[in-house]
PDB file of C-alpha atoms and ligand atoms in Angstrom:
ATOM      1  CA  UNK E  28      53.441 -79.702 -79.172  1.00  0.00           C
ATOM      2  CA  UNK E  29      50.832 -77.874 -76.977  1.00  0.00           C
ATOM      3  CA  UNK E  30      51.633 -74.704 -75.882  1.00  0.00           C
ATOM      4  CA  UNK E  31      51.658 -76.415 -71.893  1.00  0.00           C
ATOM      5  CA  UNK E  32      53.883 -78.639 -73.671  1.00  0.00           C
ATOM      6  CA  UNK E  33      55.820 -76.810 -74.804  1.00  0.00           C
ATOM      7  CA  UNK E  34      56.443 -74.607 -71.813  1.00  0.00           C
ATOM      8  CA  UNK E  35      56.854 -77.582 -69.500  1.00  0.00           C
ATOM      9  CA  UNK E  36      59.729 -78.774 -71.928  1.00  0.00           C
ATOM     10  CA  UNK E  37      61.240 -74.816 -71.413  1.00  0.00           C
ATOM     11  CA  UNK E  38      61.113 -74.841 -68.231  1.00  0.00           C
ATOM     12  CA  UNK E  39      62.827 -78.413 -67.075  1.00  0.00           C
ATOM     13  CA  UNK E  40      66.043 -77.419 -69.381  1.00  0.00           C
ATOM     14  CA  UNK E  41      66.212 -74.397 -67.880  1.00  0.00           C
ATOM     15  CA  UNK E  42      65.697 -76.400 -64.626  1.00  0.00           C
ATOM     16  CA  UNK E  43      68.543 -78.600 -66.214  1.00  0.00           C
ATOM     17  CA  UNK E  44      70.519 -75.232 -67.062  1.00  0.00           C
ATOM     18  CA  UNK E  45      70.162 -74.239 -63.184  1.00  0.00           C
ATOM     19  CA  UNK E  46      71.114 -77.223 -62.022  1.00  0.00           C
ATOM     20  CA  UNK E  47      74.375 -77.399 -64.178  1.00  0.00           C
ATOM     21  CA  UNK E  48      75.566 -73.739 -62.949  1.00  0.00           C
ATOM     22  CA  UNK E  49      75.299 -74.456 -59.391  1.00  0.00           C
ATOM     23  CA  UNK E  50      77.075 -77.536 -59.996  1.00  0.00           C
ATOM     24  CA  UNK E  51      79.843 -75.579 -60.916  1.00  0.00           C
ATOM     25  CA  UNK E  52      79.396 -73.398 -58.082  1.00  0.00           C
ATOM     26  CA  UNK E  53      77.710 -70.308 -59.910  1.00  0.00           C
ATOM     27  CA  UNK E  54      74.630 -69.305 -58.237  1.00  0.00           C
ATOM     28  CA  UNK E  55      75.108 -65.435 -59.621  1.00  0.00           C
ATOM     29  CA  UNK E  56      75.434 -64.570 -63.072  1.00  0.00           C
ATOM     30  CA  UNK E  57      76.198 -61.310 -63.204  1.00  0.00           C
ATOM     31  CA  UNK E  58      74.579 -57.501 -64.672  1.00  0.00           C
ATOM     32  CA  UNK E  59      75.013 -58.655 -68.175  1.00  0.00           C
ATOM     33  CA  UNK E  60      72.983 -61.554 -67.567  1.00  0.00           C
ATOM     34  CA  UNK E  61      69.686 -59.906 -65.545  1.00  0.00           C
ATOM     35  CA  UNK E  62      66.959 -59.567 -67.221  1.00  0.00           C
ATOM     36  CA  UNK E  63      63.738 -57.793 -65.980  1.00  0.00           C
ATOM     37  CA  UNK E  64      60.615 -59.242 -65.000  1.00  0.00           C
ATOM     38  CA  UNK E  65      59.171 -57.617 -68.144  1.00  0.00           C
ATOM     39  CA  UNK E  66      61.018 -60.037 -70.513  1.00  0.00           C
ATOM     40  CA  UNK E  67      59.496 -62.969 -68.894  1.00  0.00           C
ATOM     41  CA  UNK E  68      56.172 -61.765 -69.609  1.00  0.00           C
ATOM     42  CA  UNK E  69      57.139 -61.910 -73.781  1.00  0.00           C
ATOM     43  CA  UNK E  70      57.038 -65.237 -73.462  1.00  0.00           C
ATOM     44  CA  UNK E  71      52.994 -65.781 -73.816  1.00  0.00           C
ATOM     45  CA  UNK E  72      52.308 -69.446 -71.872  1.00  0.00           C
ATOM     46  CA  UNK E  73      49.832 -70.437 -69.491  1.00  0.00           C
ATOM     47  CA  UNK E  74      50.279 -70.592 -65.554  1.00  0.00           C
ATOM     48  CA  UNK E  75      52.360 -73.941 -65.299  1.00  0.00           C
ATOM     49  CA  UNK E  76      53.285 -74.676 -61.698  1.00  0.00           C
ATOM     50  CA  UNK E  77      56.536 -76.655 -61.205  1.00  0.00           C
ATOM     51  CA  UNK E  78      59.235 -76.743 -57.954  1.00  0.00           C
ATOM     52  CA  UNK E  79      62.337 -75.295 -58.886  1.00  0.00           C
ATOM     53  CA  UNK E  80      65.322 -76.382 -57.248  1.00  0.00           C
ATOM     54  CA  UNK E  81      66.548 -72.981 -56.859  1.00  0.00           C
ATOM     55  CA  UNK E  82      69.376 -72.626 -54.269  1.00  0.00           C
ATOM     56  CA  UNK E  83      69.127 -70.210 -51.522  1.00  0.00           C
ATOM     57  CA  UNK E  84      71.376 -67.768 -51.916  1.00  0.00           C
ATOM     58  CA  UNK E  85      70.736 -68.190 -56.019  1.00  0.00           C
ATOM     59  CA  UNK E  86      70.279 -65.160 -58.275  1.00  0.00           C
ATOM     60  CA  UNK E  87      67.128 -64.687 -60.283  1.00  0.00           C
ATOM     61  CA  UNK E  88      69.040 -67.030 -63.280  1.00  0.00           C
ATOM     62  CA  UNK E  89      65.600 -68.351 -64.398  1.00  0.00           C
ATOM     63  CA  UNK E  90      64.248 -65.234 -66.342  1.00  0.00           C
ATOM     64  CA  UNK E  91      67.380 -65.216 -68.557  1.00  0.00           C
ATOM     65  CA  UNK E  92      67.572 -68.739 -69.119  1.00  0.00           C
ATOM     66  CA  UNK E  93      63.818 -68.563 -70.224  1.00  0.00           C
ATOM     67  CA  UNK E  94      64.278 -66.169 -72.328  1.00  0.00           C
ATOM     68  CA  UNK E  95      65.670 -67.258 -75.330  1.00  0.00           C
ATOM     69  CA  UNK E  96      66.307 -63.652 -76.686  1.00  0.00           C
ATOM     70  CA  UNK E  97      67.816 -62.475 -73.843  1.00  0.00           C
ATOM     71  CA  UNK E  98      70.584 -65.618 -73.918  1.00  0.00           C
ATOM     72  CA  UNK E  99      73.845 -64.335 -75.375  1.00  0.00           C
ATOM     73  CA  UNK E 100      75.267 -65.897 -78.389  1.00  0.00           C
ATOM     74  CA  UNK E 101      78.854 -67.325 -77.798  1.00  0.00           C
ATOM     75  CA  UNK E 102      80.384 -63.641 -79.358  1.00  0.00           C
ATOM     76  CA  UNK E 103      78.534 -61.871 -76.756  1.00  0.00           C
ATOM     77  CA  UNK E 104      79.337 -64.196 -73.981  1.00  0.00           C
ATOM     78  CA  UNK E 105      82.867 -63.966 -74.774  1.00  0.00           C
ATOM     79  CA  UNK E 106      82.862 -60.143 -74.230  1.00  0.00           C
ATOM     80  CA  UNK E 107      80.388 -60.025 -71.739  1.00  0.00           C
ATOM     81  CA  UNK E 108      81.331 -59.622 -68.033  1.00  0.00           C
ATOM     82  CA  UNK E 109      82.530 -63.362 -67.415  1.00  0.00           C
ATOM     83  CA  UNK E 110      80.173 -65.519 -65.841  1.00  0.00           C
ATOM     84  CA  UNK E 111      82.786 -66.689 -63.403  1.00  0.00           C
ATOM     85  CA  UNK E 112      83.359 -63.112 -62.563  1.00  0.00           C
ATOM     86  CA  UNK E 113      82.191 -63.971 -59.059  1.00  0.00           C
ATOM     87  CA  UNK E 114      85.402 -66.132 -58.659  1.00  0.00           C
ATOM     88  CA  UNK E 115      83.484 -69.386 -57.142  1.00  0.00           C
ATOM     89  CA  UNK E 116      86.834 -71.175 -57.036  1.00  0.00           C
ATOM     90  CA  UNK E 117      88.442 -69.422 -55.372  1.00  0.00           C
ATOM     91  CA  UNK E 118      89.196 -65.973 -56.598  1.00  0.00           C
ATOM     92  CA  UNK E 119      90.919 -66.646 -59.974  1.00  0.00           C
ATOM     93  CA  UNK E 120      88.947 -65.414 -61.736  1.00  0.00           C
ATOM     94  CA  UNK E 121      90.798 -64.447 -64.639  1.00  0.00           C
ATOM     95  CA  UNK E 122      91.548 -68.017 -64.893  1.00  0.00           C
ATOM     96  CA  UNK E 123      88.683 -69.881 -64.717  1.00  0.00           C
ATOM     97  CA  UNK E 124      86.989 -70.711 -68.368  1.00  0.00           C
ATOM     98  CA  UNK E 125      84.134 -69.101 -69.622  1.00  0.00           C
ATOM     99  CA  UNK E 126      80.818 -70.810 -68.995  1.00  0.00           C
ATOM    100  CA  UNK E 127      79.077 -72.029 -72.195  1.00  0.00           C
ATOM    101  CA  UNK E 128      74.825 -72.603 -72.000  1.00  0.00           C
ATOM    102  CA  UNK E 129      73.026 -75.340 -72.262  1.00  0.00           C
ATOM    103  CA  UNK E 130      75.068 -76.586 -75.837  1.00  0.00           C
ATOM    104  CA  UNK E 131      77.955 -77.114 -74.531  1.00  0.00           C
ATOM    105  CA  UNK E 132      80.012 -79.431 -76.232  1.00  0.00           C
ATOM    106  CA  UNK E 133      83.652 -81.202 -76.068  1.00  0.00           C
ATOM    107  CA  UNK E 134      84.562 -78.402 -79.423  1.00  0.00           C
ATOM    108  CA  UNK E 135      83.274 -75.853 -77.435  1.00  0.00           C
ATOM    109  CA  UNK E 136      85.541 -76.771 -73.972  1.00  0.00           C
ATOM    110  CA  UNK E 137      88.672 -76.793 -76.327  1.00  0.00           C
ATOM    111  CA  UNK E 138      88.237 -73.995 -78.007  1.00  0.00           C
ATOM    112  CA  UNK E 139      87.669 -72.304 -74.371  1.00  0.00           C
ATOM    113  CA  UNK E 140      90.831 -73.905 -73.190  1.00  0.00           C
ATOM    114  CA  UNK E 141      93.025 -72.927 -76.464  1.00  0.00           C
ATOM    115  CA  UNK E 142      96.539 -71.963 -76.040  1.00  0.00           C
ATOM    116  CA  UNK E 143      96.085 -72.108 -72.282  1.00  0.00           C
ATOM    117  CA  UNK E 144      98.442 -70.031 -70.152  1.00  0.00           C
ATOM    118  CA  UNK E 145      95.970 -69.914 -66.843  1.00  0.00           C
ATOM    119  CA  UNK E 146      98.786 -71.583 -64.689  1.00  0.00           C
ATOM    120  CA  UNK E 147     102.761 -71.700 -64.964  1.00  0.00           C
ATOM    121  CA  UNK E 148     102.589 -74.595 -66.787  1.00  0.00           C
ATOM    122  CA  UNK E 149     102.271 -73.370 -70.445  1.00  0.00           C
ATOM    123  CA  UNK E 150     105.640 -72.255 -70.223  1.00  0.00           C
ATOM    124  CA  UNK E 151     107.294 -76.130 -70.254  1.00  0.00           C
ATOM    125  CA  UNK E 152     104.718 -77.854 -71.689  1.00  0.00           C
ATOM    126  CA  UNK E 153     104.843 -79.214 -75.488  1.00  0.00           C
ATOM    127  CA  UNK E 154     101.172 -79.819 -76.363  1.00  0.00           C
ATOM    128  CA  UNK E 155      98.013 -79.703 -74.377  1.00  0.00           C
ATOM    129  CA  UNK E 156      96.381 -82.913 -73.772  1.00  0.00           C
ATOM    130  CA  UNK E 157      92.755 -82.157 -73.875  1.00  0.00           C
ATOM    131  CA  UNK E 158      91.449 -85.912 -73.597  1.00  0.00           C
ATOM    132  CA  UNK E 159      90.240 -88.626 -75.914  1.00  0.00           C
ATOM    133  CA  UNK E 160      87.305 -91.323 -76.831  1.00  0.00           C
ATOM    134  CA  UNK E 161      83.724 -91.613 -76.931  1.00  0.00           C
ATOM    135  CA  UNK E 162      82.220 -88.658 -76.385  1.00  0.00           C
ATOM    136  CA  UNK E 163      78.894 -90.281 -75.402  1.00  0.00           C
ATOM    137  CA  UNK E 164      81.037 -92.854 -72.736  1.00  0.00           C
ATOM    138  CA  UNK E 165      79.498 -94.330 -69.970  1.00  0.00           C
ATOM    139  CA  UNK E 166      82.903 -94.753 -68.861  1.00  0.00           C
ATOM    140  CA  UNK E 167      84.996 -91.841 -67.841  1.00  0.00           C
ATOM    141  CA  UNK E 168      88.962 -92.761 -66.577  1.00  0.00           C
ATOM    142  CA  UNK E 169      90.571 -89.614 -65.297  1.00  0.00           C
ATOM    143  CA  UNK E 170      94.423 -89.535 -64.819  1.00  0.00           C
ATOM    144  CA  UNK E 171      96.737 -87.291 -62.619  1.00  0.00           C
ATOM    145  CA  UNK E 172      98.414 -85.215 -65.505  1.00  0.00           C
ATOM    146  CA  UNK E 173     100.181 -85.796 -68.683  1.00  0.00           C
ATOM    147  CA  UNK E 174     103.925 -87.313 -68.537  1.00  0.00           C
ATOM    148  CA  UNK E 175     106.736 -87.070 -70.959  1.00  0.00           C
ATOM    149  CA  UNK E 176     104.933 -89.141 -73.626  1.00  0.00           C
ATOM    150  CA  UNK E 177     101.630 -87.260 -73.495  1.00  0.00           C
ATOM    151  CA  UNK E 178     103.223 -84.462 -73.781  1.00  0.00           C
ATOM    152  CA  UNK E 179     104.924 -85.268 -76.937  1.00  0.00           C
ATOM    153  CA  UNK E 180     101.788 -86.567 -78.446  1.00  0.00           C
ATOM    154  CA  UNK E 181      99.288 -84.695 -77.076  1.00  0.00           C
ATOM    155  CA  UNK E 182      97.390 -87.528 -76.471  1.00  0.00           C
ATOM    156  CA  UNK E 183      96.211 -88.662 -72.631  1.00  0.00           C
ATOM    157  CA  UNK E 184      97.503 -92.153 -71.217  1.00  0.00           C
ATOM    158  CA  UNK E 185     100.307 -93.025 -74.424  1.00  0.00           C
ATOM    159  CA  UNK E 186     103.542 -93.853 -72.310  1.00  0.00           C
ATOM    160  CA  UNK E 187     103.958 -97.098 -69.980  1.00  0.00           C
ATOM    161  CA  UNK E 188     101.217 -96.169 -67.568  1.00  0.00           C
ATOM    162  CA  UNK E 189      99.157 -96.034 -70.657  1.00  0.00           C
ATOM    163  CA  UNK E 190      99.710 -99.417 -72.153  1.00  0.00           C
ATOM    164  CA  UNK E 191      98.747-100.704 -68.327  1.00  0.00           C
ATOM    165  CA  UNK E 192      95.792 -98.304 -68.503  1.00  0.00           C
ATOM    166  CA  UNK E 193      94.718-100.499 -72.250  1.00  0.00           C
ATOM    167  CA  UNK E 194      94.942-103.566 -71.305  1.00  0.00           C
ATOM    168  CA  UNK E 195      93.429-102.846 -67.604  1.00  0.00           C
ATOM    169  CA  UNK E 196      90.479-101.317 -70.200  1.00  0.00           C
ATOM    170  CA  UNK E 197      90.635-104.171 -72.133  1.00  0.00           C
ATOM    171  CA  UNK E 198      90.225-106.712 -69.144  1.00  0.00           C
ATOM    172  CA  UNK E 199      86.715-105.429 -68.337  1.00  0.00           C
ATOM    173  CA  UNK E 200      85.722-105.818 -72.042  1.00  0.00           C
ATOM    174  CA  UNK E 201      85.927-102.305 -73.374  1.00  0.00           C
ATOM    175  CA  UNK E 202      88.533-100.599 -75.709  1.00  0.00           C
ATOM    176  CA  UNK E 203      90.039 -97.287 -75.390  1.00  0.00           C
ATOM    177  CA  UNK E 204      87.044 -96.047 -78.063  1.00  0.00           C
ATOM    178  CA  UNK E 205      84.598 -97.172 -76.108  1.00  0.00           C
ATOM    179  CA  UNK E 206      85.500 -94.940 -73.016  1.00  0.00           C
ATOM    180  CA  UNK E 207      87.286 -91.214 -72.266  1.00  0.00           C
ATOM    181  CA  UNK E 208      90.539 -90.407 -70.810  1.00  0.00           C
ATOM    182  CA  UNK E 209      91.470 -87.624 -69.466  1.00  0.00           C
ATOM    183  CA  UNK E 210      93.116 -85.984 -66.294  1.00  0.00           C
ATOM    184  CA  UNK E 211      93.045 -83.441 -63.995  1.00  0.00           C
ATOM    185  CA  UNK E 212      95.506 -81.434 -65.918  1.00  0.00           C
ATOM    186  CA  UNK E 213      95.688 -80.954 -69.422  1.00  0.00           C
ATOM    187  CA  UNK E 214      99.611 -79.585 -69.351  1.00  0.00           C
ATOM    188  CA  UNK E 215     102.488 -81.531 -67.933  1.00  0.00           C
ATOM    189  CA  UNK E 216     104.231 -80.466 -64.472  1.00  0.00           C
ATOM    190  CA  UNK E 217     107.827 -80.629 -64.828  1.00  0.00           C
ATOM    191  CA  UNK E 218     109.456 -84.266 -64.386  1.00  0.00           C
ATOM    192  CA  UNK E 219     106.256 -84.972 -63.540  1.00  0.00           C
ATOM    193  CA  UNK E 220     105.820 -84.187 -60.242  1.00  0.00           C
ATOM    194  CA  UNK E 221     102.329 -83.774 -58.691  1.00  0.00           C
ATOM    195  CA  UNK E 222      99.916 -81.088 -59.624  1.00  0.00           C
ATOM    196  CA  UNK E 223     100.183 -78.005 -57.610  1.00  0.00           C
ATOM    197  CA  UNK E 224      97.074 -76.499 -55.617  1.00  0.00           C
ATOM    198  CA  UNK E 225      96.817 -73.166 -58.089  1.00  0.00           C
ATOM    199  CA  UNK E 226      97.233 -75.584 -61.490  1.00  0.00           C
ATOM    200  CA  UNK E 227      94.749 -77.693 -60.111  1.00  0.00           C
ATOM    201  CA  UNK E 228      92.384 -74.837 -59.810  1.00  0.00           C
ATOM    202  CA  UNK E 229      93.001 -73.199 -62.691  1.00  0.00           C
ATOM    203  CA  UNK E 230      92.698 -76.644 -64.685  1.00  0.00           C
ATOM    204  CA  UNK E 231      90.041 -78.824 -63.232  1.00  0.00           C
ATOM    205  CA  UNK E 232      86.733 -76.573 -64.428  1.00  0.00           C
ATOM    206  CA  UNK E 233      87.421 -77.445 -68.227  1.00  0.00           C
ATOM    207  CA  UNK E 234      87.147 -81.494 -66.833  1.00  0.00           C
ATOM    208  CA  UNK E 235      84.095 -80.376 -65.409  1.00  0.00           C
ATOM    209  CA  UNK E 236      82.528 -79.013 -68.368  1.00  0.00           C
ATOM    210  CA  UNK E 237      84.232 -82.037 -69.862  1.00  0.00           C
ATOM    211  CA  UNK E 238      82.158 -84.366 -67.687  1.00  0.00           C
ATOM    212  CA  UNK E 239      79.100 -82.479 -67.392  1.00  0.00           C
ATOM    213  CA  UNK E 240      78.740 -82.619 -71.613  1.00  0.00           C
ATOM    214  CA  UNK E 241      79.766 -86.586 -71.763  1.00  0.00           C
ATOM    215  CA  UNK E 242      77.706 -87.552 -68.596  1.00  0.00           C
ATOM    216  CA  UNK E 243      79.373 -91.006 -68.078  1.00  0.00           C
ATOM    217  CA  UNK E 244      77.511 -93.194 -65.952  1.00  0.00           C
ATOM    218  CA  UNK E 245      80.792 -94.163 -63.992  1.00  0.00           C
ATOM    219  CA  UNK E 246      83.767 -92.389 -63.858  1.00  0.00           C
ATOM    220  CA  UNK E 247      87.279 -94.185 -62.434  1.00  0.00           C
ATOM    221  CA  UNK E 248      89.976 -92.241 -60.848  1.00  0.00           C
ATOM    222  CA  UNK E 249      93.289 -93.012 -61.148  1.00  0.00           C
ATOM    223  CA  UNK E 250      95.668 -92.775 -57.950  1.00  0.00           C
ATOM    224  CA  UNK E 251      95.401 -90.017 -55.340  1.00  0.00           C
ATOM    225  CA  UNK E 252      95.320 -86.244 -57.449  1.00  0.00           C
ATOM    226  CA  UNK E 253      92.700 -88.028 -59.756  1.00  0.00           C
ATOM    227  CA  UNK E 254      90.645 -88.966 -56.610  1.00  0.00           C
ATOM    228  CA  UNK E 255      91.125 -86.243 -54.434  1.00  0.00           C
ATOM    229  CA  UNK E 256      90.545 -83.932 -57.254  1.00  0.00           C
ATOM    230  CA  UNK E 257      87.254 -85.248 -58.115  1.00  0.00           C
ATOM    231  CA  UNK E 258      85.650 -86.130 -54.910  1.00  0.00           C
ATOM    232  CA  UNK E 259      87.047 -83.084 -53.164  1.00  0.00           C
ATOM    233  CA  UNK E 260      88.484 -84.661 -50.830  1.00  0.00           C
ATOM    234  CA  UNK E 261      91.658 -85.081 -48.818  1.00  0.00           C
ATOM    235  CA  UNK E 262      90.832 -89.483 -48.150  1.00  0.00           C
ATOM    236  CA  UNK E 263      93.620 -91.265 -49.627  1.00  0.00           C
ATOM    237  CA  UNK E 264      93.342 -93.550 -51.860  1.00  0.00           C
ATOM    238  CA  UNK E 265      94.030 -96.882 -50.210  1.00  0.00           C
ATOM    239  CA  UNK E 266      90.890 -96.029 -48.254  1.00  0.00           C
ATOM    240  CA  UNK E 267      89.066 -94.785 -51.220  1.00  0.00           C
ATOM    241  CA  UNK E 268      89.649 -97.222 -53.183  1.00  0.00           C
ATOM    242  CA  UNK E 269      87.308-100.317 -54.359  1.00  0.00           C
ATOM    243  CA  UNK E 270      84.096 -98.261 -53.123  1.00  0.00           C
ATOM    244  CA  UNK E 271      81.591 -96.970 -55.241  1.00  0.00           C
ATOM    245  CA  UNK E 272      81.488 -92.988 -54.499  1.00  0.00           C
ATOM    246  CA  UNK E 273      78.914 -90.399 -55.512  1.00  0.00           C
ATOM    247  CA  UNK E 274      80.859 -87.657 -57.997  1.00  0.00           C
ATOM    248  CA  UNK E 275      79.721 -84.472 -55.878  1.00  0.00           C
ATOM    249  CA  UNK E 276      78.828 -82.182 -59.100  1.00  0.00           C
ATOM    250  CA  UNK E 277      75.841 -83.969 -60.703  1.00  0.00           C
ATOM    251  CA  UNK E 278      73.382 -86.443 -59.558  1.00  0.00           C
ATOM    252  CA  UNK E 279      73.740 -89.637 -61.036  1.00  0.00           C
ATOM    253  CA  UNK E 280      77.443 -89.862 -61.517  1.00  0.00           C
ATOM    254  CA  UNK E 281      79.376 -92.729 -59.959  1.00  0.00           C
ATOM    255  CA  UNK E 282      82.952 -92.443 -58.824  1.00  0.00           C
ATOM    256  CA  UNK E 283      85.384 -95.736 -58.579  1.00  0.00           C
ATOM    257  CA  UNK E 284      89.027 -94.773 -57.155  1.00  0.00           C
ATOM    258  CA  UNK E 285      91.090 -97.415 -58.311  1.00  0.00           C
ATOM    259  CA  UNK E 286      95.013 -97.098 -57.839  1.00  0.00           C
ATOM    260  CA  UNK E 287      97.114 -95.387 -60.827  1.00  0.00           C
ATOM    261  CA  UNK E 288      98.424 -97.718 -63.425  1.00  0.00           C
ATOM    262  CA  UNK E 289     102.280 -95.963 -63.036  1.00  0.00           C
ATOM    263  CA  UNK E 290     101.821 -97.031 -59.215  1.00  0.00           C
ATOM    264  CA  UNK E 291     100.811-100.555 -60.102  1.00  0.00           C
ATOM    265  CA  UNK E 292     103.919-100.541 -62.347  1.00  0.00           C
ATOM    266  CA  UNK E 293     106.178 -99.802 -59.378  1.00  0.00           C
ATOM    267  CA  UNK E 294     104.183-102.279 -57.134  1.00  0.00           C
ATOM    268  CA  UNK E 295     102.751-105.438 -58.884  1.00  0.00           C
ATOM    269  CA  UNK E 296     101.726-107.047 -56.118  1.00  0.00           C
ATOM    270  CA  UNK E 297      98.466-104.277 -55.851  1.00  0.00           C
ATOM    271  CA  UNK E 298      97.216-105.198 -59.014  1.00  0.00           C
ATOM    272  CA  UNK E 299      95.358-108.161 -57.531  1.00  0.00           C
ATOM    273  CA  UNK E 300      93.157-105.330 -55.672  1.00  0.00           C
ATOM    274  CA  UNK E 301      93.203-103.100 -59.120  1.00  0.00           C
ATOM    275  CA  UNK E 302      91.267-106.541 -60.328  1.00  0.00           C
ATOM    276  CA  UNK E 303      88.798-106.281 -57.431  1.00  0.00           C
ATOM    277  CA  UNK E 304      87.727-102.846 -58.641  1.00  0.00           C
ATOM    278  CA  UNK E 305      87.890-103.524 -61.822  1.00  0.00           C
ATOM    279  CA  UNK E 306      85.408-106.408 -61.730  1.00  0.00           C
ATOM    280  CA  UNK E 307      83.133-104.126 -59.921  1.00  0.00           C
ATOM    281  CA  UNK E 308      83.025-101.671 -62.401  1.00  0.00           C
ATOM    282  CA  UNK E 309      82.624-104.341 -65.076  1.00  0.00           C
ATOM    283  CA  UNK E 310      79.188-105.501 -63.054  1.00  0.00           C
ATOM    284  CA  UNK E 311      78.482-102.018 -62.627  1.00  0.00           C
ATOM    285  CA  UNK E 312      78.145-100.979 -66.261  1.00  0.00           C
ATOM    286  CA  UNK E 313      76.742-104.540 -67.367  1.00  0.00           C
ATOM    287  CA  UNK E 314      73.830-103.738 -65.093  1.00  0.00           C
ATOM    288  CA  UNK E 315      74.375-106.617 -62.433  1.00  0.00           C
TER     289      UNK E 315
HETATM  290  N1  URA R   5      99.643 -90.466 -66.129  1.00  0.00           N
HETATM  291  C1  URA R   5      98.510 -89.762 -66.029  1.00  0.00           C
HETATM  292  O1  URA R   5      97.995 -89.546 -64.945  1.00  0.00           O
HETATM  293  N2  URA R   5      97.946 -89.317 -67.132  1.00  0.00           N
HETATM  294  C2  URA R   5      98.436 -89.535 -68.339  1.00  0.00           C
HETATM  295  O2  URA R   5      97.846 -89.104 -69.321  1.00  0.00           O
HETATM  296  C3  URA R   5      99.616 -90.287 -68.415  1.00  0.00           C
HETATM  297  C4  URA R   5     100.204 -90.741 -67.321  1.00  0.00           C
END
């Protein structure tokens, strides 16, 4: 590789890097993470010029993130002043998850998350239920929240619900390996009622990082929280549903709200328009 070759390749994953932190709504990354102007001169490359799609209000990120040295290993990062120190959801933060680099990876989002106590819910939950399947899935299903059955097995999608959620897999030609489940939150609310505003918060940047190191090509949303969660968005989901929606954190993702496989328990007669979305999906992924 040339040296111009090189530098080009540098530069679009730190353009990749940039991109991913202001999806998450960092555009400042704190002392710990400035580096001078001097450190960008170490790296010896030749005048390269590229357009950046640096945000306005965004922090001189670049220099760190092109300087290898200067990036902290994961030790440092964990004791360094957090890079969600800033709060960009919403002020908590002290329970937001730390922000890994470029690496991240599913190992590295669960270790983050570990015994998580960063909403009330730790205290009547049994086991966290991080998610499951293919980690390289084009297809992403995200749930509401783990219920009784998830919560005993740690596993997303298990009970009832889930054995709709297989075969509603199944019917599009995929299995359960093929794709990955998870949901909005990873801990169950008591008898399962909805997730509150502050667990939501505290919960729904780890299925960020979650999506942002699978990159599906299509994710489906399950039922309102699901929807609403993702799309940021207050639309219900019998008008949501059906239509192909852009996932508002990274370019390229699509959204299908589809109604929640516990609701189509309860009401039958709306799995007819389950089908509808689930055939478009089905075209969707095959290409057509
Ligand atoms: N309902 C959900 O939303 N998620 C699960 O994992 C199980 C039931």
């Amino acid at each position: 590789m040339t040296p111009q070759e090189e530098f080009q390749t540098l530069l679009q994953q730190a353009t990749e890097h940039l991109r991913y932190y202001r999806e998450l709504g960092i555009t400042h990354f704190g002392e710990s993470f400035e580096t001078t102007a001097e450190s960008l001169t170490q790296i010896a490359v030749p005048p390269v010029s590229v357009e950046l799609p640096v945000a306005e209000n965004a922090e001189p990120a670049l220099p760190t993130l092109l300087n290898p040295s200067s990036m902290p290993d994961k030790k440092s990062t964990t004791e360094a002043t957090p890079l969600f120190g800033e709060a960009p959801f919403g002020g908590m933060s002290s329970t937001v998850p730390e922000l890994q680099f470029a690496d991240d990876n599913l190992d590295n989002i669960r270790a983050d998350l570990g015994d998580c106590q960063r909403c009330k819910l730790w205290k009547t939950r049994t086991n966290i239920v991080f998610g499951e399947g293919n980690p390289k899935a084009e297809l992403m299903i995200v749930g509401e929240a783990p219920g009784a059955d998830e919560d005993a097995s740690g596993r997303p999608f298990v009970g009832r619900a889930g054995q709709l959620l297989t075969k509603m897999i199944e019917a599009i030609q995929f299995s359960r390996e093929d794709v990955y489940i998870a949901n909005i939150l990873k801990s169950r609310p008591p008898d399962n009622r909805n997730p509150e505003a502050d667990e939501t918060k505290a919960c729904i940047p780890f299925l960020y990082r979650q999506i942002a190191v699978i990159r599906p090509k299509l994710i489906v949303t399950l039922g309102n929280p699901a929807t609403q969660g993702l799309l940021d968005t207050k639309v219900g989901i019998t008008k949501l549903r059906g239509e192909f929606q852009e996932y508002p954190r990274l370019p390229g993702i699509k959204v299908m709200p589809t109604f929640h496989p516990a609701y189509l328990l309860r009401s039958p007669d709306k799995k007819r328009e389950a089908w509808e979305d689930l055939k478009k999906v089905r075209a969707f992924l095959r290409g057509e």
